[in-house]
Amino acid sequence: MKIIANPHHREHHAAHEFFRGAQVEAFEKPARQDRIHAALSTTDWAKFIPPTSFPEAAIEAVHAPRYLRFLRTAYAEHRALGGAGDAFPAVWPIRGMRADVEPVNFAARLGLYSFDSGTPLTAGSWAAARAGADCALTGAALVAAGERAAFVLTRPPGHHAGADFFGGYCFLNNAAIAAEWLIARGQRRVAILDVDYHHGNGTQAIFYDRADVLFVSLHADPRTDYPFYLGHADETGEGAGRGFNLNLPLPQGTSPETWFEALSVALERVQAHAPETLIVSLGVDTFEADPICAFGLRTETDYPRLGRAIAALGLPTLWVMEGGYAVEAIGANVTATLSGFVAASAA
Ligand code: OKP
Ligand code: ZN
């Protein structure tokens, strides 16, 4: 399987984030991709390739031009104002306030284009995220050209980023950018299956009123878990998209057995959509020892089973890396998933 690894990911390295009132080391850190890369390198099937450059139009097909304009220069603006270290938003336009007027003030724009204070904007955030989008597009092009599958190995992740906002460690929605590119290239139906522990609120929002891109997600119940304000079971799509959004929220402590029952429901919905391409937002923060999550998946048994279950669909598949914060196990968990997929695809 070809693996498109983001060569610029290390440029996004947050010094810290805030956790329960304290400054802690950022969970979303460069070692995540490096560990996955090292683990995949030990297999006999992983073929690493660099991304090719895609035009800005492929990003603008998903993200608002004014948001992209902001992101490109945001860190430079922060520094020019005397900002030291990473930029954290501190003010947001909540209900009843205006989001349509772009403020002049930098802090006000930082809040307009974000939804949490847990996503440090660093000197290299744009470079890393933009290269990640190229990785996703490169992978989409490979699968569209007939590859059985490809894996987009990138960070920062993407599934929390919406058309015009960042948050949840995400800036550009890699899975959505890939899906939109496939549709623009003439595919009629694409499915995005999000198995990250957290609900992919950005991906859901981007395709919520559309029937061509199905979004299906298994995740921790937003009543207890991030991103809190989206991801409930009654969110089924709107307008033309009614019926093309499926959320399967699960309680904290969900066992592998229950998780795989929900996966079966998700896979049935994907199959019914008959997509020309399946995009999997792969988060391995469902791991039993993840430091910020609470599901129970195990390295040796459950991740290969996930890979096999996806392979059994027989669909051209683009895997896109999202979360996973147990850094010492992240390489083994991703490799186990993709190895299960590769073995079952060959069979
Ligand atoms: C991104 B992805 C820790 C609290 C959690 C946001 C979690 C984002 C997860 N300070 N902050 O879906 O894995
Ligand atoms: Zn996650």
PDB file of C-alpha atoms and ligand atoms in Angstrom, residues 159-160 196-198 283 285 293 322-325, ligand 2:
ATOM      1  CA  HIS A 159     -11.937  16.004  10.995  1.00  0.00           C
ATOM      2  CA  HIS A 160     -12.858  18.759  13.474  1.00  0.00           C
ATOM      3  CA  ASP A 196     -11.866   8.268  15.563  1.00  0.00           C
ATOM      4  CA  TYR A 197     -12.954   8.354  19.224  1.00  0.00           C
ATOM      5  CA  HIS A 198     -14.235  11.912  18.730  1.00  0.00           C
ATOM      6  CA  GLY A 283      -8.223   7.679  14.742  1.00  0.00           C
ATOM      7  CA  ASP A 285      -7.647   7.082  20.162  1.00  0.00           C
ATOM      8  CA  CYS A 293     -10.162   8.802  25.616  1.00  0.00           C
ATOM      9  CA  GLU A 322      -6.779  11.521  12.512  1.00  0.00           C
ATOM     10  CA  GLY A 323      -6.250  11.074  16.294  1.00  0.00           C
ATOM     11  CA  GLY A 324      -4.495   8.723  18.711  1.00  0.00           C
ATOM     12  CA  TYR A 325      -2.495   9.971  21.690  1.00  0.00           C
TER      13      TYR A 325
HETATM   14 ZN    ZN B   2      -9.997  11.893  18.252  1.00  0.00          ZN
END
